[in-house]
Coordinates of C-alpha atoms in Angstrom, one line a residue:
M1 CA 0.0 0.0 0.0
E2 CA 2.8 2.4 0.9
A3 CA 4.5 1.7 -2.4
V4 CA 1.3 2.4 -4.4
L5 CA 0.8 5.7 -2.4
A6 CA 4.4 6.7 -3.1
Q7 CA 4.0 6.0 -6.8
L8 CA 0.8 8.0 -6.9
V9 CA 2.5 11.0 -5.2
G10 CA 5.3 10.7 -7.7
W11 CA 2.8 10.8 -10.6
I12 CA 1.1 13.9 -9.1
F13 CA 4.4 15.6 -8.7
L14 CA 5.4 14.8 -12.2
A15 CA 2.1 16.1 -13.6
A16 CA 2.5 19.3 -11.6
L17 CA 6.0 19.8 -13.1
W18 CA 4.6 19.3 -16.7
W19 CA 1.8 21.8 -15.9
V20 CA 4.4 24.4 -14.9
F21 CA 6.5 23.7 -18.0
V22 CA 3.5 24.0 -20.4
R23 CA 2.3 27.2 -18.7
Q24 CA 5.7 28.8 -18.8
Y25 CA 6.3 27.6 -22.4
R26 CA 3.0 29.2 -23.6
K27 CA 4.0 32.4 -21.8
D28 CA 7.4 32.7 -23.5
P29 CA 9.1 29.7 -25.1
R30 CA 12.3 31.7 -25.7
R31 CA 13.8 31.0 -22.3
L32 CA 16.6 28.5 -22.3
I33 CA 15.9 27.5 -18.6
L34 CA 12.8 25.7 -20.1
A35 CA 15.2 23.5 -22.0
V36 CA 17.0 22.7 -18.7
L37 CA 13.7 21.7 -17.2
L38 CA 12.4 19.7 -20.2
L39 CA 15.2 17.1 -20.5
P40 CA 14.9 15.7 -16.9
L41 CA 11.1 15.9 -17.2
V42 CA 11.2 13.7 -20.3
L43 CA 13.6 11.2 -18.7
F44 CA 11.6 11.0 -15.4
S45 CA 8.4 10.5 -17.5
I46 CA 10.0 7.7 -19.5
S47 CA 11.1 6.0 -16.2
A48 CA 7.7 6.4 -14.7
I49 CA 6.0 4.9 -17.8
V50 CA 8.4 2.0 -17.9
D51 CA 7.7 1.3 -14.2
L52 CA 4.0 1.4 -14.8
L53 CA 4.1 -0.9 -17.9
T54 CA 6.5 -3.3 -16.1
A55 CA 3.9 -3.6 -13.3
V56 CA 1.0 -4.2 -15.8
L57 CA 2.9 -6.2 -18.4
P58 CA 5.4 -8.7 -17.0
G59 CA 8.5 -8.9 -19.2
F60 CA 8.3 -5.3 -20.4
G61 CA 11.1 -4.3 -18.1
F62 CA 13.3 -7.1 -19.6
L63 CA 12.7 -5.7 -23.1
F64 CA 13.6 -2.2 -21.9
S65 CA 16.8 -3.6 -20.3
I66 CA 17.7 -5.0 -23.7
L67 CA 17.5 -1.5 -25.2
L68 CA 19.8 -0.2 -22.5
V69 CA 22.3 -3.0 -23.2
L70 CA 22.2 -1.9 -26.9
T71 CA 23.1 1.7 -25.9
P72 CA 26.8 1.3 -26.9
L73 CA 25.7 0.0 -30.3
M74 CA 23.5 3.1 -30.7
V75 CA 26.4 5.3 -29.8
V76 CA 28.5 3.7 -32.5
V77 CA 25.7 4.1 -35.1
F78 CA 25.4 7.7 -34.0
G79 CA 29.1 8.3 -34.4
A80 CA 29.2 6.6 -37.8
A81 CA 26.3 8.8 -39.0
L82 CA 28.1 11.9 -37.9
V83 CA 31.3 10.9 -39.7
Y84 CA 29.3 10.1 -42.9
N85 CA 27.5 13.4 -42.7
G86 CA 30.8 15.2 -42.2
I87 CA 32.2 13.7 -45.3
L88 CA 29.1 14.5 -47.2
M89 CA 29.2 18.1 -46.1
C90 CA 32.8 18.4 -47.2
R91 CA 32.0 17.1 -50.6
R92 CA 28.9 19.3 -51.2
E93 CA 29.8 22.5 -49.3
G94 CA 33.6 22.4 -49.1
A95 CA 36.1 21.6 -46.4
K96 CA 35.6 24.8 -44.4
P97 CA 36.0 24.8 -40.6
A98 CA 32.2 25.4 -40.2
N99 CA 31.4 22.4 -42.3
L100 CA 33.6 20.0 -40.3
M101 CA 31.6 20.1 -37.1
S102 CA 29.8 16.8 -37.6
L103 CA 33.0 15.0 -38.8
V104 CA 34.9 16.2 -35.8
A105 CA 32.1 15.2 -33.4
G106 CA 31.8 11.8 -35.1
L107 CA 35.5 11.1 -34.8
A108 CA 35.4 12.2 -31.1
V109 CA 32.7 9.6 -30.4
F110 CA 35.1 6.9 -31.5
A111 CA 38.4 8.4 -30.3
L112 CA 37.5 9.5 -26.7
P113 CA 36.7 5.9 -25.4
V114 CA 40.0 4.7 -26.9
I115 CA 41.9 7.5 -25.2
A116 CA 40.2 6.8 -21.9
V117 CA 41.1 3.1 -22.0
L118 CA 44.7 3.9 -22.8
L119 CA 44.9 6.3 -19.9
I120 CA 43.5 3.7 -17.5
R121 CA 46.0 1.1 -18.6
I122 CA 48.9 3.3 -17.6
E123 CA 47.6 2.7 -14.0
S124 CA 48.6 6.0 -12.4
W125 CA 46.5 8.2 -10.3
W126 CA 46.8 11.2 -12.7
T127 CA 45.8 9.0 -15.7
Y128 CA 42.8 7.7 -13.8
A129 CA 41.9 11.3 -12.9
L130 CA 42.4 12.4 -16.5
A131 CA 40.2 9.6 -17.8
F132 CA 37.5 10.6 -15.3
I133 CA 37.7 14.2 -16.3
L134 CA 37.4 13.1 -20.0
F135 CA 34.4 11.0 -19.0
M136 CA 32.6 13.8 -17.2
A137 CA 33.4 16.3 -19.9
S138 CA 31.9 13.9 -22.5
L139 CA 28.8 13.3 -20.3
F140 CA 28.3 17.0 -19.9
T141 CA 28.7 17.7 -23.6
A142 CA 26.3 14.9 -24.5
S143 CA 23.7 16.0 -22.0
L144 CA 23.9 19.6 -23.2
F145 CA 23.5 18.5 -26.9
A146 CA 20.6 16.3 -26.0
M147 CA 19.0 19.1 -24.0
L148 CA 19.3 21.6 -26.9
L149 CA 18.3 19.1 -29.6
L150 CA 15.1 18.1 -27.7
Y151 CA 14.1 21.7 -26.9
A152 CA 14.8 22.9 -30.5
W153 CA 12.5 20.1 -31.7
V154 CA 9.8 21.1 -29.2
H155 CA 10.2 24.8 -30.0
G156 CA 9.8 24.1 -33.7
R157 CA 7.0 21.5 -33.4
F158 CA 4.8 23.4 -31.0
P159 CA 4.8 27.1 -31.7
S160 CA 3.3 29.6 -29.3
K161 CA 2.2 32.7 -31.1
A162 CA -0.3 35.6 -31.0
D163 CA -1.6 37.9 -33.7
S164 CA 1.2 39.1 -36.0
A165 CA 2.1 42.5 -37.2
A166 CA 4.7 41.2 -39.7
V167 CA 6.5 38.1 -40.9
V168 CA 10.2 38.9 -40.8
V169 CA 12.3 36.6 -43.1
L170 CA 16.0 36.7 -42.2
G171 CA 18.4 36.9 -45.2
A172 CA 21.1 34.6 -46.3
R173 CA 23.7 34.7 -49.1
T174 CA 22.2 35.2 -52.6
I175 CA 23.9 34.3 -55.9
K176 CA 23.7 36.8 -58.7
G177 CA 20.6 38.3 -57.2
K178 CA 18.8 34.9 -57.0
V179 CA 17.8 33.2 -53.7
T180 CA 19.5 29.9 -52.9
P181 CA 17.5 26.7 -51.8
L182 CA 18.4 27.5 -48.2
L183 CA 16.9 31.0 -48.5
R184 CA 14.0 29.8 -50.5
G185 CA 13.1 27.5 -47.6
R186 CA 12.9 30.5 -45.3
L187 CA 10.8 32.6 -47.8
D188 CA 8.4 29.8 -48.5
K189 CA 7.9 29.3 -44.7
G190 CA 7.3 33.0 -44.4
I191 CA 4.6 33.0 -47.1
E192 CA 3.0 30.0 -45.4
L193 CA 2.8 31.9 -42.1
Q194 CA 1.5 35.1 -43.7
Q195 CA -1.4 33.2 -45.2
L196 CA -2.5 32.0 -41.7
Q197 CA -3.7 35.4 -40.7
H198 CA -6.2 37.3 -42.8
S199 CA -7.2 40.3 -40.8
P200 CA -5.1 42.3 -40.7
R201 CA -2.7 40.5 -43.2
P202 CA 0.8 40.7 -41.7
F203 CA 3.5 42.6 -43.6
M204 CA 6.3 40.6 -45.2
V205 CA 9.7 41.9 -44.3
P206 CA 12.7 40.5 -46.1
T207 CA 15.8 41.6 -44.2
G208 CA 19.4 41.6 -45.2
G209 CA 22.1 43.9 -46.5
Q210 CA 24.5 43.5 -49.4
G211 CA 27.5 41.2 -49.0
H212 CA 30.8 41.8 -50.8
D213 CA 30.0 39.1 -53.3
E214 CA 26.4 40.0 -53.9
V215 CA 25.0 42.2 -56.7
E216 CA 22.3 43.8 -54.5
P217 CA 21.1 43.7 -50.9
E218 CA 19.6 40.3 -49.8
G219 CA 16.4 42.1 -48.8
V220 CA 15.9 43.3 -52.4
S221 CA 16.5 39.9 -53.9
M222 CA 14.1 38.3 -51.4
A223 CA 11.4 40.9 -52.1
K224 CA 11.6 40.0 -55.9
Y225 CA 11.1 36.4 -55.0
L226 CA 8.1 37.2 -52.8
Q227 CA 6.5 39.2 -55.6
E228 CA 7.1 36.3 -58.0
Q229 CA 5.1 34.1 -55.6
G230 CA 2.1 36.4 -55.7
I231 CA 2.7 38.6 -52.6
D232 CA 1.4 42.1 -53.1
E233 CA 4.1 44.8 -53.3
A234 CA 2.1 46.9 -50.8
Q235 CA 2.5 44.1 -48.2
I236 CA 6.3 44.0 -48.5
L237 CA 8.6 46.2 -46.4
I238 CA 12.2 45.8 -47.5
E239 CA 15.0 46.1 -44.9
D240 CA 18.3 46.2 -46.8
R241 CA 21.0 47.4 -44.3
A242 CA 21.4 44.6 -41.8
K243 CA 24.7 42.7 -41.6
D244 CA 24.0 40.2 -38.9
T245 CA 21.1 38.6 -37.0
M246 CA 20.9 41.3 -34.3
E247 CA 20.7 44.0 -36.9
N248 CA 18.1 42.0 -38.8
L249 CA 15.9 42.1 -35.8
R250 CA 16.5 45.7 -34.6
F251 CA 16.2 47.3 -38.1
S252 CA 13.1 45.2 -39.0
N253 CA 11.4 46.0 -35.7
A254 CA 12.0 49.7 -36.2
L255 CA 10.6 49.6 -39.8
I256 CA 7.5 47.6 -38.8
R257 CA 6.6 49.7 -35.8
E258 CA 6.3 52.8 -38.0
Q259 CA 3.4 51.1 -39.7
R260 CA 2.0 48.9 -36.9
P261 CA 2.9 49.7 -33.3
D262 CA 1.1 46.5 -32.0
G263 CA 1.3 42.9 -32.8
Q264 CA 3.9 40.1 -32.6
L265 CA 6.8 39.7 -35.0
W266 CA 7.0 36.2 -36.6
L267 CA 10.7 35.7 -37.3
V268 CA 11.5 33.2 -40.0
T269 CA 15.0 31.6 -40.5
S270 CA 16.3 28.1 -41.2
D271 CA 15.0 25.4 -38.8
Y272 CA 18.4 24.7 -37.2
H273 CA 18.7 28.5 -36.4
A274 CA 15.2 29.2 -35.1
L275 CA 15.9 28.6 -31.4
R276 CA 18.9 31.0 -31.3
V277 CA 17.0 33.7 -33.2
A278 CA 14.1 33.4 -30.7
M279 CA 16.6 33.8 -27.8
A280 CA 18.1 36.8 -29.5
S281 CA 14.7 38.5 -29.9
R282 CA 14.1 38.1 -26.2
Q283 CA 17.5 39.6 -25.4
L284 CA 16.5 42.6 -27.5
G285 CA 13.1 42.9 -25.7
L286 CA 11.1 42.2 -28.8
D287 CA 7.6 40.8 -28.8
A288 CA 8.4 38.0 -31.2
R289 CA 8.4 34.3 -32.0
A290 CA 10.7 32.4 -34.3
F291 CA 10.0 29.7 -36.9
G292 CA 12.2 27.5 -39.1
G293 CA 12.0 26.9 -42.8
K294 CA 13.0 23.6 -44.3
T295 CA 16.7 22.9 -44.7
A296 CA 18.4 20.1 -46.6
A297 CA 18.7 17.0 -44.4
Y298 CA 22.5 16.6 -45.0
Y299 CA 23.1 20.2 -43.9
R300 CA 21.3 20.1 -40.5
P301 CA 23.7 18.1 -38.3
S302 CA 26.7 20.3 -38.8
A303 CA 24.7 23.4 -38.8
F304 CA 22.9 22.5 -35.5
L305 CA 26.2 21.7 -33.9
R306 CA 27.4 25.2 -34.8
E307 CA 24.2 26.6 -33.3
C308 CA 25.0 24.6 -30.0
V309 CA 28.4 26.1 -29.8
A310 CA 27.0 29.6 -30.4
I311 CA 24.3 29.1 -27.7
V312 CA 26.9 28.0 -25.2
R313 CA 29.0 31.1 -26.1
D314 CA 25.9 33.4 -25.7
Q315 CA 24.7 31.8 -22.4
K316 CA 27.9 31.6 -20.4
K317 CA 26.4 32.1 -17.0
L318 CA 23.8 29.4 -17.4
M319 CA 26.4 27.0 -18.9
I320 CA 28.7 27.5 -15.9
L321 CA 25.8 26.8 -13.6
L322 CA 24.9 23.6 -15.5
A323 CA 28.6 22.5 -15.5
L324 CA 28.9 23.0 -11.7
P325 CA 27.7 19.5 -10.6
F326 CA 30.1 17.9 -13.1
A327 CA 33.0 20.1 -11.8
L328 CA 32.1 19.2 -8.2
A329 CA 32.2 15.5 -9.1
I330 CA 35.6 16.0 -10.7
A331 CA 36.9 17.9 -7.6
G332 CA 35.6 15.1 -5.3
M333 CA 37.3 12.4 -7.4
M334 CA 40.6 14.4 -7.4
L335 CA 40.5 14.5 -3.6
V336 CA 39.5 10.8 -3.1
L337 CA 41.5 9.1 -5.8
P338 CA 45.1 9.6 -4.4
A339 CA 44.0 8.2 -1.0
V340 CA 42.3 5.2 -2.6
L341 CA 45.3 4.3 -4.8
I342 CA 47.9 4.5 -1.9

């Protein structure tokens, strides 16, 4: 009876945490602290469901145990997929440092366990300590990546938006005044969003300045594409000065508020970039939500890894806080290890 009561209390507590998460998400999904809450919530929910199914269906726990045993195999498959994607990126996009992220990550998946084993075989306290530091650093990195990947998916799959004043499409490099497939994915998503609201119809705001290898500002090229797709010229506000994401947001907001002081901005970028754009809009104090246009599947892994690095760079205080338990575990091991090995 006590076990049933404890389980019931656990379910109620879990449901309460989900209620808090959903409420805060609807209020403003751009806060990264929600990503920190979501990952343990999902893990605890999976654990609770497994316990429930094991009690109802004998043998289910054994099947789940088999999945856990296969975890190393899944890690190997994941590493191989990253290596393959990295090679594909180099072939299609060139061997630039930004395109090597998935290849480097995939090689690290295979190299780090080998390095750890070699360190342990030396059988010295400092090699044991180094192997443990390597393990904790890998665990922190993997947890951080899983947290951001999960929240980016939720953020893209379950948008929380109000009435829009304008759909702002962030620019990307154009070629001879023509939009690339990457940029076309953003523009098509922007058109789709604009059609969702009829009264008043949101403005379309293509934003982007002129790069050194472009024949005209990106905003101008994007506006031409929008008109080709049937968007009325009167509904298009061109922003043609911005050089980076922050300027895209600031300049577009100023342009829109001259026409419509009220209403949310719907920011459109590539799917892998949407979460960071959302966070940037919150940093600037804008009433905005971010959405992602379709990106080629082969391009996403490396691009999302770059986004993770950028988010870590932009959220240093939160990252230090998240890393603190791992750092304390390392410090504790460093204190205990010499005494154990004496």
